[in-house]
PDB file of C-alpha atoms in Angstrom:
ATOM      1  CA  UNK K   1      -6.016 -16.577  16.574  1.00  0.00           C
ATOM      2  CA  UNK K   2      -6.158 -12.516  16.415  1.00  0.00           C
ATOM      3  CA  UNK K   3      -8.221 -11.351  14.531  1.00  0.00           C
ATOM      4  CA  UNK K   4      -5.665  -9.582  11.624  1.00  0.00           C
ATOM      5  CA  UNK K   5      -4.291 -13.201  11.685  1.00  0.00           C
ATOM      6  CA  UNK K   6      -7.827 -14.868  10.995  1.00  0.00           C
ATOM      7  CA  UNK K   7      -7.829 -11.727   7.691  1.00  0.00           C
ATOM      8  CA  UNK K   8      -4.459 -12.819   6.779  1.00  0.00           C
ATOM      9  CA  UNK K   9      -5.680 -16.223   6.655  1.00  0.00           C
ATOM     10  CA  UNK K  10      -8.636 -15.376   4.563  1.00  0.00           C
ATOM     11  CA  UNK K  11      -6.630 -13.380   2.275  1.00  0.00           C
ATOM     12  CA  UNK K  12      -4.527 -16.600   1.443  1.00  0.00           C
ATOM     13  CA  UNK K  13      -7.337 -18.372  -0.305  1.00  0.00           C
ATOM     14  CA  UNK K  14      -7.710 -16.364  -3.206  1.00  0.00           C
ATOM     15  CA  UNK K  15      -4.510 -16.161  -6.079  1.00  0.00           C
ATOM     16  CA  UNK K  16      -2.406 -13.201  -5.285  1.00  0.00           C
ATOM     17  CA  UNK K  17      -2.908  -9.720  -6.452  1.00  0.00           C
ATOM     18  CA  UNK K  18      -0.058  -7.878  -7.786  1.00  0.00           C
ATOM     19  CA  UNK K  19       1.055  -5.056  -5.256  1.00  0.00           C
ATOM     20  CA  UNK K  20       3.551  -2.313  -6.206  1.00  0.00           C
ATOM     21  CA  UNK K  21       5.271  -0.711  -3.503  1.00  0.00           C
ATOM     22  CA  UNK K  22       7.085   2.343  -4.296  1.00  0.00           C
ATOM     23  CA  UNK K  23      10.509   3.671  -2.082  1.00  0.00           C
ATOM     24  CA  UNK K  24      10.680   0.001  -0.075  1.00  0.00           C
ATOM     25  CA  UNK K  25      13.216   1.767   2.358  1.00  0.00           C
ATOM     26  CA  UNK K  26      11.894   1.844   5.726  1.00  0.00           C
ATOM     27  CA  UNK K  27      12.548  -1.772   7.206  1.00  0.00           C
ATOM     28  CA  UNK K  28       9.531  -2.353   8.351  1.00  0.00           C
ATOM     29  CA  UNK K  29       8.041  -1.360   4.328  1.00  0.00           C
ATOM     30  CA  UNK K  30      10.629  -4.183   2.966  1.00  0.00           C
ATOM     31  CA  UNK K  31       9.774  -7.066   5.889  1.00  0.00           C
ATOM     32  CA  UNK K  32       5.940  -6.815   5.031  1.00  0.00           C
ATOM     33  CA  UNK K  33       6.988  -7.149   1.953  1.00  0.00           C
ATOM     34  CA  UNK K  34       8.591 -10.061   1.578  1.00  0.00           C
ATOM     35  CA  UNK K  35       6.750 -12.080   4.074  1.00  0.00           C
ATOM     36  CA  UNK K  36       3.449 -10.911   2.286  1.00  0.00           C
ATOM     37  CA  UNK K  37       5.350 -12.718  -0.854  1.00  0.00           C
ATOM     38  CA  UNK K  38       6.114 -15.488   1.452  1.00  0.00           C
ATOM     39  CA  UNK K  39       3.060 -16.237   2.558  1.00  0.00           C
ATOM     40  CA  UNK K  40       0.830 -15.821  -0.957  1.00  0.00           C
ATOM     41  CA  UNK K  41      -0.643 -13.164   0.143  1.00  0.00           C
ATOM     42  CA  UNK K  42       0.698 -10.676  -2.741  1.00  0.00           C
ATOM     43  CA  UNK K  43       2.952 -11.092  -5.935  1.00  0.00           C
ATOM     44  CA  UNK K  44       5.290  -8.376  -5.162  1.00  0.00           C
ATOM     45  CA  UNK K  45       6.860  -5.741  -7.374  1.00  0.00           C
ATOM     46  CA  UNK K  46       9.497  -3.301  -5.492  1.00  0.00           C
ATOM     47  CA  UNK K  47      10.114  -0.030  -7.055  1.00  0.00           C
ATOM     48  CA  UNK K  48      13.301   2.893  -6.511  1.00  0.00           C
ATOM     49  CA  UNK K  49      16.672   2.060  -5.812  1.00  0.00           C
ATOM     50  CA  UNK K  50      17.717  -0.974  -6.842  1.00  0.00           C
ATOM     51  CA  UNK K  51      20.978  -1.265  -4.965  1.00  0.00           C
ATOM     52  CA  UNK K  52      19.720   0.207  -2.135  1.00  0.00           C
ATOM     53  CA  UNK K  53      16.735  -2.082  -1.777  1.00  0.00           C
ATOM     54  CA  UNK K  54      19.061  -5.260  -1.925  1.00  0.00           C
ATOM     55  CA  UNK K  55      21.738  -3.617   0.711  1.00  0.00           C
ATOM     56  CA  UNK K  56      18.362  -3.135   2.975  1.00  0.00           C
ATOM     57  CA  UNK K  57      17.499  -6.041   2.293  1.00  0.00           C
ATOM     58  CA  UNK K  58      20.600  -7.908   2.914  1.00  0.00           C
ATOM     59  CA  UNK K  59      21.525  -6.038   6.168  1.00  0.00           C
ATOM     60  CA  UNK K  60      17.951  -7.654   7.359  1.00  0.00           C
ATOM     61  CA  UNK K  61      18.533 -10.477   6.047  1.00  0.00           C
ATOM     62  CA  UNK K  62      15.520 -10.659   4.019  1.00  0.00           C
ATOM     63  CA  UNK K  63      15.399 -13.125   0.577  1.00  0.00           C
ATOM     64  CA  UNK K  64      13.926 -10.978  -2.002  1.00  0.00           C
ATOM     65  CA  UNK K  65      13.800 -14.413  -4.221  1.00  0.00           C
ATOM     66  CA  UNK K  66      11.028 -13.969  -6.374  1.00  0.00           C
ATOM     67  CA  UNK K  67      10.284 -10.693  -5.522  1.00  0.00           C
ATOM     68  CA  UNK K  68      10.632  -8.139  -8.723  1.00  0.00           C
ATOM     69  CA  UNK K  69      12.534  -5.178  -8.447  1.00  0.00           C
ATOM     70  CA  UNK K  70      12.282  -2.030 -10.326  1.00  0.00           C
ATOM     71  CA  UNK K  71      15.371   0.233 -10.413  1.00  0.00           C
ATOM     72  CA  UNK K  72      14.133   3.949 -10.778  1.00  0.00           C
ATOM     73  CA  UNK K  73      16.750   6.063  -8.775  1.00  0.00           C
ATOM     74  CA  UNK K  74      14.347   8.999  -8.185  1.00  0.00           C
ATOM     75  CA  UNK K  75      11.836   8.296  -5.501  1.00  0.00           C
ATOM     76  CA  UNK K  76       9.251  10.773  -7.814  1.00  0.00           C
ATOM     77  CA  UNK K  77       9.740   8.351 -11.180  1.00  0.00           C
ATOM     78  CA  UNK K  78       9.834   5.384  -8.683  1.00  0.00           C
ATOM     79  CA  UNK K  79       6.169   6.162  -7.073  1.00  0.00           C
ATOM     80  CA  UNK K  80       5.005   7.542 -10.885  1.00  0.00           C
ATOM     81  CA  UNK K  81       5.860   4.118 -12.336  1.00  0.00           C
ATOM     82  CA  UNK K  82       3.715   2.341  -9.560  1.00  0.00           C
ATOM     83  CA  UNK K  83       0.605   4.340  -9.982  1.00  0.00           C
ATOM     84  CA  UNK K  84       1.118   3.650 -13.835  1.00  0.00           C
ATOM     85  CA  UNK K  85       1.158  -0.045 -13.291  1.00  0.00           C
ATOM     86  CA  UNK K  86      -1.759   0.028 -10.834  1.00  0.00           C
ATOM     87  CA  UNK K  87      -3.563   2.665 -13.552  1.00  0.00           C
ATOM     88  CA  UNK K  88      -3.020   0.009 -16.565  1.00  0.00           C
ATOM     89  CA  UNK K  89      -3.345  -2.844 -14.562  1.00  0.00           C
ATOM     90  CA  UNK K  90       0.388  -4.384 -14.715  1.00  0.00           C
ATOM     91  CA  UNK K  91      -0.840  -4.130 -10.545  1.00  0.00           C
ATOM     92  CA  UNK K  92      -3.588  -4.453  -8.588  1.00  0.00           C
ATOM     93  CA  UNK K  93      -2.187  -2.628  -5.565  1.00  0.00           C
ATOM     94  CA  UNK K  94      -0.276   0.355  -4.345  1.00  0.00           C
ATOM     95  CA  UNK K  95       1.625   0.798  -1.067  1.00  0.00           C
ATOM     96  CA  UNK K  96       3.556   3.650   0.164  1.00  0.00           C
ATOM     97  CA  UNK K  97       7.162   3.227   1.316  1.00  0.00           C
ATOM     98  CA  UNK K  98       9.468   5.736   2.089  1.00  0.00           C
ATOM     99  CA  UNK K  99       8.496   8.621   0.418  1.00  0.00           C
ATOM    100  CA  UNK K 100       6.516  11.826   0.917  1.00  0.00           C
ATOM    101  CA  UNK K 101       2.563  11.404   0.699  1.00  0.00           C
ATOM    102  CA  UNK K 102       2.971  15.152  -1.151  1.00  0.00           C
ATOM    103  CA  UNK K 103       4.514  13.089  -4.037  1.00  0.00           C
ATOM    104  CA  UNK K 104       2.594  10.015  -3.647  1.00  0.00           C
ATOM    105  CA  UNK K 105      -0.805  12.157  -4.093  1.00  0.00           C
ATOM    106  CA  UNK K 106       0.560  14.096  -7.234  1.00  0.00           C
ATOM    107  CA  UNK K 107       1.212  10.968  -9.183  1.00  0.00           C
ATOM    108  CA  UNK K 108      -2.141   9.257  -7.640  1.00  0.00           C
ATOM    109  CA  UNK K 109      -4.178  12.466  -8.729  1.00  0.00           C
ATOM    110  CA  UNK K 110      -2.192  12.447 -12.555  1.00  0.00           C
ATOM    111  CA  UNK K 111      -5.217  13.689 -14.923  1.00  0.00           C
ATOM    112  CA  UNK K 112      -3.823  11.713 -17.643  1.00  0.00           C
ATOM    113  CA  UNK K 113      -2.340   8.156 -15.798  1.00  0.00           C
ATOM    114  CA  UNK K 114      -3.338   8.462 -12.001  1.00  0.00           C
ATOM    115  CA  UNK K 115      -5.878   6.884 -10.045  1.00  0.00           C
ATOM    116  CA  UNK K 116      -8.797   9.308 -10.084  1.00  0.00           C
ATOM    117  CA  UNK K 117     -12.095   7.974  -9.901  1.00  0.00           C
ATOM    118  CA  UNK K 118     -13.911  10.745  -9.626  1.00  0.00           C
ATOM    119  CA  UNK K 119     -15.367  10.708  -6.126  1.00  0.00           C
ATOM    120  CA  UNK K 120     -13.745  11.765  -2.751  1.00  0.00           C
ATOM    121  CA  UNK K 121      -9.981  10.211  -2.294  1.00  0.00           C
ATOM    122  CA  UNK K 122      -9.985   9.728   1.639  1.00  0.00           C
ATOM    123  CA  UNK K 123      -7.362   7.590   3.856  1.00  0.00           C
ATOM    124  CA  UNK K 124      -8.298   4.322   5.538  1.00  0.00           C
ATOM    125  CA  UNK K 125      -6.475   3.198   8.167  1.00  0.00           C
ATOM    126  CA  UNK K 126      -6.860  -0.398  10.172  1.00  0.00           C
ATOM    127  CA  UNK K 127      -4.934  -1.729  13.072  1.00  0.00           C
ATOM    128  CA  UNK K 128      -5.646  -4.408  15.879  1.00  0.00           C
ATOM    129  CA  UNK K 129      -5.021  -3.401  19.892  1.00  0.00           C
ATOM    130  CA  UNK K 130      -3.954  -5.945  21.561  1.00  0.00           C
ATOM    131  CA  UNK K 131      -4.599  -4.613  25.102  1.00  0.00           C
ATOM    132  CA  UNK K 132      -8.771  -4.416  23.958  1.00  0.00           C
ATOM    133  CA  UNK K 133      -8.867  -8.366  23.093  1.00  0.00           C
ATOM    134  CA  UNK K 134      -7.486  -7.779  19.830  1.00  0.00           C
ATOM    135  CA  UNK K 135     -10.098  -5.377  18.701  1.00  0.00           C
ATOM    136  CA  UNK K 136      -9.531  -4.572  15.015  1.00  0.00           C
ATOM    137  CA  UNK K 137     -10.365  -1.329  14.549  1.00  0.00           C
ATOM    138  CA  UNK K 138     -11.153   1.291  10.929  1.00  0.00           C
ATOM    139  CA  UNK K 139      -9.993   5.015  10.668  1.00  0.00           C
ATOM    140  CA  UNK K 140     -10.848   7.042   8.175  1.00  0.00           C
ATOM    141  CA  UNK K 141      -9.082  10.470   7.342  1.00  0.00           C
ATOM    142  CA  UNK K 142      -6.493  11.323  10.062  1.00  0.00           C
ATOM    143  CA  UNK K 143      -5.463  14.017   7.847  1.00  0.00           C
ATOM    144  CA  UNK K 144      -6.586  13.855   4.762  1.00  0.00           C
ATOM    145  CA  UNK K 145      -9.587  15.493   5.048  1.00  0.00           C
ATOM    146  CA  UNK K 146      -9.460  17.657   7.875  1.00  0.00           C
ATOM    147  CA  UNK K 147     -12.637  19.922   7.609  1.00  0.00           C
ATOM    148  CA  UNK K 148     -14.964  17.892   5.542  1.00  0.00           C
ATOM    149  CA  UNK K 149     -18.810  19.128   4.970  1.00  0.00           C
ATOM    150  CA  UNK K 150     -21.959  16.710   5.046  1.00  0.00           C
ATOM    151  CA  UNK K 151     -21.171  15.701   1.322  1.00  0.00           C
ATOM    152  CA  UNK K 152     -17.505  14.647   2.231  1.00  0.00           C
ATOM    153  CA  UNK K 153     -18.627  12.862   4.733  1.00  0.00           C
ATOM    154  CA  UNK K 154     -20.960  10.774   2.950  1.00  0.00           C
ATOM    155  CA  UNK K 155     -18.650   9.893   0.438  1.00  0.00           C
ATOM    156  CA  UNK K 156     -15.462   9.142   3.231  1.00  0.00           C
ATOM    157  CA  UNK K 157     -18.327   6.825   5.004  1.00  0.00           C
ATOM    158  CA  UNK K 158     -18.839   4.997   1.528  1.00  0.00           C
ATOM    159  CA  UNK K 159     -15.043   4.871   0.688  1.00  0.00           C
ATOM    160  CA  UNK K 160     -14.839   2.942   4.270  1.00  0.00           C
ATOM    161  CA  UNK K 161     -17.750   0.720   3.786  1.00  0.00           C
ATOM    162  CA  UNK K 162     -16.440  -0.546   0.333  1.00  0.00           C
ATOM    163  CA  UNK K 163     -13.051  -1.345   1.986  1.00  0.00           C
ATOM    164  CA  UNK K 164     -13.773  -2.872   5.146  1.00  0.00           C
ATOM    165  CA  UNK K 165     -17.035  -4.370   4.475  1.00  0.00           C
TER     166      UNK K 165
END
């Protein structure tokens, strides 16, 4: 078993978190999706274009069956609407689809309904390569925070630790 697979695994034992994924458009956005809803992993709630997320769907031939959908025809309301459910906790989780991380960040950095916490927002990043015996490796900040001082730092390293720790 690889060692994402033996994570996916252990993310099955709990009860699903709610995950709101904003602009669902890119296929491979939509097929983690649904087969995250599949397998238990996460209650999904898809928001932006309605229509266009079932045509997508359908031309991949994916069941969205249980899966929610939100029809907000502007990709800026769309990704608004899914921090607000992640800030009041109608989610627990936020993915990016296919939409700009410029509008993304504006609704995530909202004074009065985004996600601010008041330390450092930083970018996490992990993947598995296959060709080093499925290492799993963490990445912080691949563009987030380009120039960061000893302070930034800090806080990116402590942003890591609490998510893959």
């Amino acid at each position: 078993m690889d060692k994402l697979d033996f994570l996916l695994e252990e993310s099955k034992k709990g009860s699903p978190m709610t995950l709101a994924l904003a602009c669902p458009y890119g296929d491979d956005a939509l097929a983690a999706a649904v087969r995250a809803q599949r397998e238990g992993i996460v209650q999904m709630i898809l928001l932006g274009d309605g229509e266009r997320i079932r045509r997508l769907a359908e031309q991949d031939g994916l069941d969205l069956d249980g899966i929610s959908v939100v029809d907000e025809k502007d990709d800026g309301t769309a990704v608004a609407r899914s921090v607000k459910m992640v800030s009041s906790g109608e989610a627990d989780l936020l993915m990016k689809g296919l939409v700009k991380t410029s509008t993304l960040l504006h609704a995530i950095l909202d004074k009065e309904w985004g996600l601010r916490t008041g330390s450092l927002l930083s970018h996490l990043f992990l993947f598995e390569i296959p060709t080093m015996n499925g290492r799993v490796v963490g990445i912080t900040d691949g563009g987030m925070n380009t120039y960061p001082d000893l302070n930034a730092k800090a806080q990116i390293l402590e942003n890591a630790v609490a998510c893959y720790h």
